[in-house]
């Protein structure tokens, strides 16, 4: 019987037939990760398993060309503005992840789509290197700063693998000896001989001019706004709020209510004092006030006269009157129509008004029920 020595950790990659002794693979092998495997095979006798022997087996994984060649390192290629046609600006080499057998060659050529319109060409030196050469005299940074050159690289293994690598070529300013002076982005904008300091000075001048223009425009707008104002104290945009309710009881010039307090006073048609009249009105003749005129009738009469008077100027006034007349249970307590002597007055009706007027009924009742000498 045959079996693999389980002390090794490669048993998962290979297996062996116990009867025939045939070794087979369990998994795909990758030569780029592990190129050689080393393990032991043990053989034992069927009739006597204690009789065994061991042999070492070495398996080398053969290479398959599965990776295309590529440019070995990323190059920073540049060309001078004053370059001549046929000048070599860069030498490139290739690398392959596959283990190249002895004698393998790499070939370099320009991509077919860029062969007719390219400003550069690829010269294969046939020693696994190639040179990038110019195809015309002179390059302008103002016209174009960057050029992209597609380079095709092939290997000589089977099957043949190839790849297209794009190289970036930057146009730079150089001296007469070909030494690079500047490859910055400012080469697109600056003429020959203009330094970075000069560029900063130009930018500062532009900023100062812009500030001057902004200030000039602001002053012109301010001046135009001042001419529209008739005065600095123009109050067209101001809102003034008045909340005047008069002088109250101390304002004796606004309205005279003496006539309301005493209806018998003959009223003179005076000119209103709260407003300035345009013309004076002549006093109208009013009927005399009777002695027994009720105050409510007097107020209503005056109200009707002013409502129908077209010459009365319109104005707002507020008058509050407290009146207890015919609607009150006690009728009017005014002394206008009172009897002059207390002897003729009968106060017996006070007892009919209820408990609120009990004290008054006792004070002004009959003398036999209440002694008037005790009243203070």
Short mmCIF file of C-alpha atoms in Angstrom, two decimals:
data_model
loop_
_atom_site.label_atom_id
_atom_site.label_comp_id
_atom_site.label_asym_id
_atom_site.label_seq_id
_atom_site.Cartn_x
_atom_site.Cartn_y
_atom_site.Cartn_z
CA UNK A 1 0.00 0.00 0.00
CA UNK A 2 1.11 3.52 -0.78
CA UNK A 3 0.30 6.70 1.16
CA UNK A 4 1.71 10.19 1.69
CA UNK A 5 3.56 10.98 4.88
CA UNK A 6 1.00 13.08 6.76
CA UNK A 7 3.70 14.95 8.62
CA UNK A 8 4.04 17.30 5.64
CA UNK A 9 1.59 20.17 5.04
CA UNK A 10 1.39 19.65 1.27
CA UNK A 11 -0.92 16.67 1.45
CA UNK A 12 -3.87 18.87 0.47
CA UNK A 13 -2.31 19.65 -2.96
CA UNK A 14 -1.58 15.99 -3.92
CA UNK A 15 -3.05 12.54 -3.45
CA UNK A 16 -1.76 8.99 -4.16
CA UNK A 17 -3.55 5.84 -5.22
CA UNK A 18 -3.12 3.26 -2.42
CA UNK A 19 -2.83 0.29 -4.84
CA UNK A 20 -1.19 1.69 -7.97
CA UNK A 21 0.91 4.38 -6.28
CA UNK A 22 -0.15 7.04 -8.81
CA UNK A 23 0.32 10.64 -7.60
CA UNK A 24 -2.35 13.20 -8.65
CA UNK A 25 -3.14 16.83 -7.83
CA UNK A 26 -6.03 17.90 -5.61
CA UNK A 27 -5.92 21.65 -6.41
CA UNK A 28 -4.71 23.99 -9.15
CA UNK A 29 -1.02 24.81 -8.83
CA UNK A 30 0.40 28.31 -9.29
CA UNK A 31 4.04 28.43 -10.26
CA UNK A 32 4.26 32.15 -9.39
CA UNK A 33 3.37 31.36 -5.77
CA UNK A 34 5.09 27.95 -5.31
CA UNK A 35 7.48 26.61 -7.97
CA UNK A 36 8.44 23.32 -6.18
CA UNK A 37 6.83 20.83 -3.80
CA UNK A 38 8.75 18.31 -1.62
CA UNK A 39 7.07 15.50 0.34
CA UNK A 40 7.52 11.82 1.27
CA UNK A 41 5.78 8.64 0.04
CA UNK A 42 5.56 5.60 2.36
CA UNK A 43 5.13 2.04 0.99
CA UNK A 44 4.05 -0.88 3.27
CA UNK A 45 3.64 -4.64 2.63
CA UNK A 46 0.05 -5.87 2.58
CA UNK A 47 0.83 -9.18 4.35
CA UNK A 48 2.95 -7.42 6.95
CA UNK A 49 2.16 -3.67 7.42
CA UNK A 50 5.11 -3.33 9.77
CA UNK A 51 7.45 -3.71 6.81
CA UNK A 52 7.63 -0.16 5.32
CA UNK A 53 9.97 2.06 3.35
CA UNK A 54 10.01 5.85 2.63
CA UNK A 55 11.12 7.87 -0.37
CA UNK A 56 11.27 11.64 -0.96
CA UNK A 57 9.40 13.05 -3.98
CA UNK A 58 10.22 16.47 -5.51
CA UNK A 59 7.67 18.00 -7.93
CA UNK A 60 8.66 21.03 -10.03
CA UNK A 61 5.82 23.13 -11.44
CA UNK A 62 6.42 24.05 -15.08
CA UNK A 63 5.80 27.61 -16.24
CA UNK A 64 2.89 28.57 -18.49
CA UNK A 65 3.01 31.94 -20.28
CA UNK A 66 -0.08 33.59 -18.77
CA UNK A 67 1.07 37.15 -18.00
CA UNK A 68 1.83 39.80 -20.66
CA UNK A 69 5.05 41.83 -20.41
CA UNK A 70 4.87 45.43 -19.15
CA UNK A 71 7.16 48.45 -18.86
CA UNK A 72 9.41 47.70 -15.91
CA UNK A 73 9.11 51.07 -14.12
CA UNK A 74 6.92 54.17 -14.62
CA UNK A 75 8.96 56.71 -16.53
CA UNK A 76 8.72 60.51 -16.29
CA UNK A 77 9.53 61.38 -19.86
CA UNK A 78 10.08 64.95 -21.03
CA UNK A 79 11.06 66.62 -24.30
CA UNK A 80 12.62 70.03 -24.84
CA UNK A 81 10.94 72.70 -26.90
CA UNK A 82 14.06 73.00 -29.02
CA UNK A 83 14.46 69.22 -29.59
CA UNK A 84 15.63 68.01 -33.02
CA UNK A 85 14.04 65.26 -35.11
CA UNK A 86 15.37 61.76 -34.32
CA UNK A 87 16.52 62.69 -30.82
CA UNK A 88 16.25 59.91 -28.19
CA UNK A 89 14.36 61.23 -25.16
CA UNK A 90 13.83 57.98 -23.17
CA UNK A 91 15.06 54.34 -23.05
CA UNK A 92 12.55 51.78 -21.74
CA UNK A 93 12.77 48.15 -20.60
CA UNK A 94 10.13 45.45 -19.98
CA UNK A 95 9.35 42.94 -17.22
CA UNK A 96 7.27 39.74 -17.14
CA UNK A 97 5.67 38.10 -14.11
CA UNK A 98 6.28 34.70 -15.74
CA UNK A 99 9.71 33.16 -15.23
CA UNK A 100 11.24 33.82 -18.63
CA UNK A 101 13.24 30.90 -20.04
CA UNK A 102 16.73 31.46 -21.33
CA UNK A 103 16.77 33.37 -24.58
CA UNK A 104 13.28 34.95 -24.28
CA UNK A 105 13.05 38.26 -26.10
CA UNK A 106 10.76 41.28 -25.76
CA UNK A 107 9.78 43.33 -28.80
CA UNK A 108 8.63 46.99 -28.79
CA UNK A 109 6.58 48.85 -31.37
CA UNK A 110 4.21 51.81 -31.67
CA UNK A 111 0.47 51.15 -31.49
CA UNK A 112 -1.06 50.94 -35.02
CA UNK A 113 -3.67 53.67 -34.35
CA UNK A 114 -0.93 56.12 -33.32
CA UNK A 115 1.63 55.30 -36.03
CA UNK A 116 0.39 57.82 -38.62
CA UNK A 117 -0.25 60.88 -36.43
CA UNK A 118 2.28 60.46 -33.66
CA UNK A 119 4.90 63.10 -32.92
CA UNK A 120 7.17 60.40 -31.52
CA UNK A 121 8.27 56.91 -32.54
CA UNK A 122 9.59 53.72 -30.86
CA UNK A 123 12.96 52.28 -31.90
CA UNK A 124 13.44 48.61 -30.82
CA UNK A 125 17.11 47.91 -30.08
CA UNK A 126 16.41 44.10 -30.05
CA UNK A 127 18.11 43.62 -26.68
CA UNK A 128 14.95 43.82 -24.59
CA UNK A 129 15.19 47.64 -24.61
CA UNK A 130 13.74 50.37 -26.84
CA UNK A 131 14.21 54.09 -27.36
CA UNK A 132 11.58 56.83 -27.64
CA UNK A 133 12.61 59.24 -30.42
CA UNK A 134 11.21 62.54 -31.69
CA UNK A 135 9.79 62.79 -35.22
CA UNK A 136 9.94 66.56 -35.81
CA UNK A 137 11.89 69.67 -34.87
CA UNK A 138 10.61 71.76 -31.95
CA UNK A 139 7.60 71.49 -29.65
CA UNK A 140 5.49 74.33 -28.22
CA UNK A 141 4.28 74.34 -24.62
CA UNK A 142 1.61 76.88 -25.50
CA UNK A 143 0.18 74.65 -28.20
CA UNK A 144 0.33 71.35 -26.24
CA UNK A 145 2.02 70.53 -22.98
CA UNK A 146 1.40 66.75 -22.71
CA UNK A 147 1.66 63.96 -25.28
CA UNK A 148 0.43 60.38 -24.76
CA UNK A 149 2.35 57.64 -26.59
CA UNK A 150 0.92 54.05 -26.73
CA UNK A 151 3.72 51.41 -26.81
CA UNK A 152 3.00 47.71 -27.55
CA UNK A 153 5.30 45.10 -25.88
CA UNK A 154 5.30 41.35 -26.80
CA UNK A 155 7.15 38.32 -25.35
CA UNK A 156 8.55 35.27 -27.17
CA UNK A 157 6.92 32.48 -25.09
CA UNK A 158 3.99 30.28 -26.12
CA UNK A 159 1.27 31.44 -26.26
CA UNK A 160 2.49 34.94 -27.11
CA UNK A 161 1.31 37.60 -24.65
CA UNK A 162 1.30 41.36 -25.37
CA UNK A 163 0.20 44.58 -23.66
CA UNK A 164 -0.21 48.25 -24.56
CA UNK A 165 1.49 50.72 -22.22
CA UNK A 166 0.75 54.47 -22.48
CA UNK A 167 3.67 56.77 -21.81
CA UNK A 168 3.20 60.45 -20.86
CA UNK A 169 5.64 62.92 -22.41
CA UNK A 170 5.79 66.49 -21.03
CA UNK A 171 7.12 69.45 -23.00
CA UNK A 172 9.67 71.47 -21.01
CA UNK A 173 11.74 74.61 -21.44
CA UNK A 174 15.43 73.84 -21.82
CA UNK A 175 18.64 75.76 -22.43
CA UNK A 176 20.83 75.43 -25.50
CA UNK A 177 22.64 72.39 -24.02
CA UNK A 178 19.38 70.48 -23.46
CA UNK A 179 19.23 71.00 -19.69
CA UNK A 180 15.64 71.23 -18.45
CA UNK A 181 14.80 74.60 -16.87
CA UNK A 182 11.05 74.45 -16.25
CA UNK A 183 8.28 71.87 -16.66
CA UNK A 184 5.64 73.55 -14.47
CA UNK A 185 2.06 74.24 -15.47
CA UNK A 186 2.90 77.95 -15.77
CA UNK A 187 4.76 77.10 -18.99
CA UNK A 188 1.41 77.17 -20.80
CA UNK A 189 0.72 80.78 -19.83
CA UNK A 190 4.12 82.46 -19.44
CA UNK A 191 6.33 83.55 -22.33
CA UNK A 192 9.98 82.62 -22.41
CA UNK A 193 11.97 84.47 -19.75
CA UNK A 194 8.99 85.41 -17.49
CA UNK A 195 9.66 84.21 -13.94
CA UNK A 196 7.31 83.30 -11.11
CA UNK A 197 8.02 86.60 -9.33
CA UNK A 198 6.91 88.52 -12.40
CA UNK A 199 3.70 86.51 -12.47
CA UNK A 200 3.01 87.36 -8.81
CA UNK A 201 3.61 91.07 -9.49
CA UNK A 202 1.17 90.99 -12.41
CA UNK A 203 -1.48 89.30 -10.27
CA UNK A 204 -1.05 91.91 -7.50
CA UNK A 205 -1.52 94.72 -9.99
CA UNK A 206 -4.69 93.11 -11.28
CA UNK A 207 -6.07 92.76 -7.73
CA UNK A 208 -5.30 96.42 -6.94
CA UNK A 209 -7.06 97.56 -10.12
CA UNK A 210 -10.11 95.50 -9.23
CA UNK A 211 -10.26 97.05 -5.75
CA UNK A 212 -10.04 100.56 -7.22
CA UNK A 213 -12.87 99.83 -9.66
CA UNK A 214 -15.09 98.45 -6.87
CA UNK A 215 -14.50 101.52 -4.68
CA UNK A 216 -15.21 103.87 -7.59
CA UNK A 217 -18.51 102.15 -8.37
CA UNK A 218 -19.53 102.23 -4.69
CA UNK A 219 -18.82 105.99 -4.44
CA UNK A 220 -20.81 106.68 -7.60
CA UNK A 221 -23.80 104.80 -6.23
CA UNK A 222 -23.58 106.66 -2.91
CA UNK A 223 -23.40 110.02 -4.64
CA UNK A 224 -26.39 109.18 -6.82
CA UNK A 225 -28.37 108.20 -3.73
CA UNK A 226 -27.56 111.51 -1.95
CA UNK A 227 -28.84 113.60 -4.88
CA UNK A 228 -32.24 111.96 -4.57
CA UNK A 229 -32.56 113.10 -0.93
CA UNK A 230 -33.89 116.63 -0.47
CA UNK A 231 -32.49 116.80 3.04
CA UNK A 232 -30.66 114.64 5.55
CA UNK A 233 -33.73 115.03 7.78
CA UNK A 234 -36.12 113.66 5.18
CA UNK A 235 -38.91 111.99 7.12
CA UNK A 236 -40.75 110.35 4.25
CA UNK A 237 -39.63 106.97 5.46
CA UNK A 238 -40.36 107.72 9.13
CA UNK A 239 -43.50 106.53 10.90
CA UNK A 240 -44.69 108.73 13.78
CA UNK A 241 -47.34 107.30 16.08
CA UNK A 242 -49.54 109.46 18.33
CA UNK A 243 -51.69 108.04 21.10
CA UNK A 244 -53.31 111.16 22.57
CA UNK A 245 -56.41 110.72 24.71
CA UNK A 246 -56.69 114.26 26.00
CA UNK A 247 -55.92 115.81 29.34
CA UNK A 248 -58.66 114.17 31.39
CA UNK A 249 -60.26 116.19 34.17
CA UNK A 250 -57.49 118.81 34.05
CA UNK A 251 -58.24 119.64 30.40
CA UNK A 252 -60.90 122.30 31.02
CA UNK A 253 -60.63 123.78 27.53
CA UNK A 254 -61.81 120.74 25.61
CA UNK A 255 -65.45 120.46 26.66
CA UNK A 256 -67.75 122.18 29.17
CA UNK A 257 -70.13 119.82 30.96
CA UNK A 258 -71.50 122.42 33.38
CA UNK A 259 -74.80 122.42 31.56
CA UNK A 260 -75.23 118.71 32.16
CA UNK A 261 -74.78 119.18 35.88
CA UNK A 262 -77.33 121.99 36.05
CA UNK A 263 -80.01 121.91 33.32
CA UNK A 264 -81.38 125.30 34.40
CA UNK A 265 -78.21 127.11 33.31
CA UNK A 266 -78.82 129.00 30.08
CA UNK A 267 -76.27 127.75 27.57
CA UNK A 268 -74.38 130.14 25.43
CA UNK A 269 -73.49 128.75 22.04
CA UNK A 270 -69.76 128.87 22.48
CA UNK A 271 -67.22 128.05 19.80
CA UNK A 272 -65.56 124.64 20.20
CA UNK A 273 -62.22 124.79 21.95
CA UNK A 274 -60.79 121.40 20.97
CA UNK A 275 -60.46 122.35 17.26
CA UNK A 276 -59.76 125.54 15.37
CA UNK A 277 -62.86 126.41 13.33
CA UNK A 278 -62.51 127.93 9.87
CA UNK A 279 -65.54 130.22 10.32
CA UNK A 280 -67.64 131.20 13.30
CA UNK A 281 -71.20 129.96 13.47
CA UNK A 282 -74.01 132.14 14.72
CA UNK A 283 -75.77 130.94 17.82
CA UNK A 284 -79.10 129.30 17.21
CA UNK A 285 -82.09 130.13 19.41
CA UNK A 286 -82.89 127.25 21.75
CA UNK A 287 -86.10 126.89 23.77
CA UNK A 288 -85.70 127.72 27.46
CA UNK A 289 -85.28 124.88 29.88
CA UNK A 290 -88.22 124.23 32.17
CA UNK A 291 -87.71 123.92 35.89
CA UNK A 292 -89.00 120.37 36.13
CA UNK A 293 -87.12 119.07 33.07
CA UNK A 294 -85.75 115.55 33.53
CA UNK A 295 -82.00 115.23 32.88
CA UNK A 296 -82.54 112.34 30.47
CA UNK A 297 -84.97 114.33 28.38
CA UNK A 298 -82.54 117.24 28.38
CA UNK A 299 -79.69 115.03 27.06
CA UNK A 300 -81.87 113.45 24.37
CA UNK A 301 -83.06 116.88 23.25
CA UNK A 302 -79.52 118.18 22.87
CA UNK A 303 -78.47 114.97 21.07
CA UNK A 304 -81.25 115.33 18.51
CA UNK A 305 -80.37 118.98 17.90
CA UNK A 306 -76.74 118.16 17.11
CA UNK A 307 -77.63 115.16 14.97
CA UNK A 308 -79.77 117.24 12.63
CA UNK A 309 -77.51 120.32 12.70
CA UNK A 310 -75.56 120.38 9.37
CA UNK A 311 -73.30 123.21 10.58
CA UNK A 312 -71.91 121.22 13.51
CA UNK A 313 -68.32 120.15 12.75
CA UNK A 314 -67.67 116.39 12.99
CA UNK A 315 -65.53 115.34 15.88
CA UNK A 316 -65.27 112.43 18.32
CA UNK A 317 -66.18 112.96 21.96
CA UNK A 318 -66.98 110.65 24.83
CA UNK A 319 -69.42 111.42 27.63
CA UNK A 320 -70.47 108.95 30.31
CA UNK A 321 -73.75 109.49 32.23
CA UNK A 322 -74.96 107.46 35.18
CA UNK A 323 -78.73 107.66 35.34
CA UNK A 324 -81.39 106.03 37.53
CA UNK A 325 -84.79 107.12 36.41
CA UNK A 326 -88.11 105.49 35.84
CA UNK A 327 -86.58 102.06 35.43
CA UNK A 328 -85.25 101.95 39.00
CA UNK A 329 -87.31 100.47 41.80
CA UNK A 330 -86.45 103.51 43.94
CA UNK A 331 -87.08 105.87 41.04
CA UNK A 332 -84.87 108.98 41.04
CA UNK A 333 -83.03 110.14 44.17
CA UNK A 334 -82.21 113.49 42.58
CA UNK A 335 -82.92 116.59 44.62
CA UNK A 336 -84.07 118.60 41.60
CA UNK A 337 -87.77 117.99 42.22
CA UNK A 338 -87.55 117.31 45.97
CA UNK A 339 -89.91 118.94 48.43
CA UNK A 340 -88.27 121.87 50.21
CA UNK A 341 -89.47 120.97 53.73
CA UNK A 342 -88.87 117.69 55.44
CA UNK A 343 -92.07 117.97 57.44
CA UNK A 344 -94.22 117.43 54.36
CA UNK A 345 -92.14 114.45 53.22
CA UNK A 346 -93.57 110.96 53.83
CA UNK A 347 -90.99 108.24 54.25
CA UNK A 348 -93.34 105.34 54.89
CA UNK A 349 -92.59 103.87 51.46
CA UNK A 350 -89.02 103.14 52.57
CA UNK A 351 -90.21 100.14 54.53
CA UNK A 352 -91.54 98.62 51.30
CA UNK A 353 -88.13 98.68 49.56
CA UNK A 354 -86.71 95.74 51.42
CA UNK A 355 -84.00 95.09 54.00
CA UNK A 356 -81.46 97.26 52.17
CA UNK A 357 -83.42 100.41 53.10
CA UNK A 358 -84.44 99.28 56.62
CA UNK A 359 -82.07 101.74 58.35
CA UNK A 360 -83.41 104.66 56.29
CA UNK A 361 -86.96 103.58 57.07
CA UNK A 362 -86.17 103.55 60.80
CA UNK A 363 -84.45 106.95 60.62
CA UNK A 364 -87.15 108.77 58.65
CA UNK A 365 -90.18 106.79 59.82
CA UNK A 366 -92.89 107.82 62.24
CA UNK A 367 -91.70 109.61 65.40
CA UNK A 368 -93.50 107.22 67.70
CA UNK A 369 -91.39 104.37 66.35
CA UNK A 370 -88.09 106.23 66.20
CA UNK A 371 -86.77 109.17 68.21
CA UNK A 372 -85.16 111.70 65.91
CA UNK A 373 -83.09 113.15 68.75
CA UNK A 374 -80.97 110.02 68.78
CA UNK A 375 -79.99 110.37 65.13
CA UNK A 376 -76.42 111.59 64.63
#
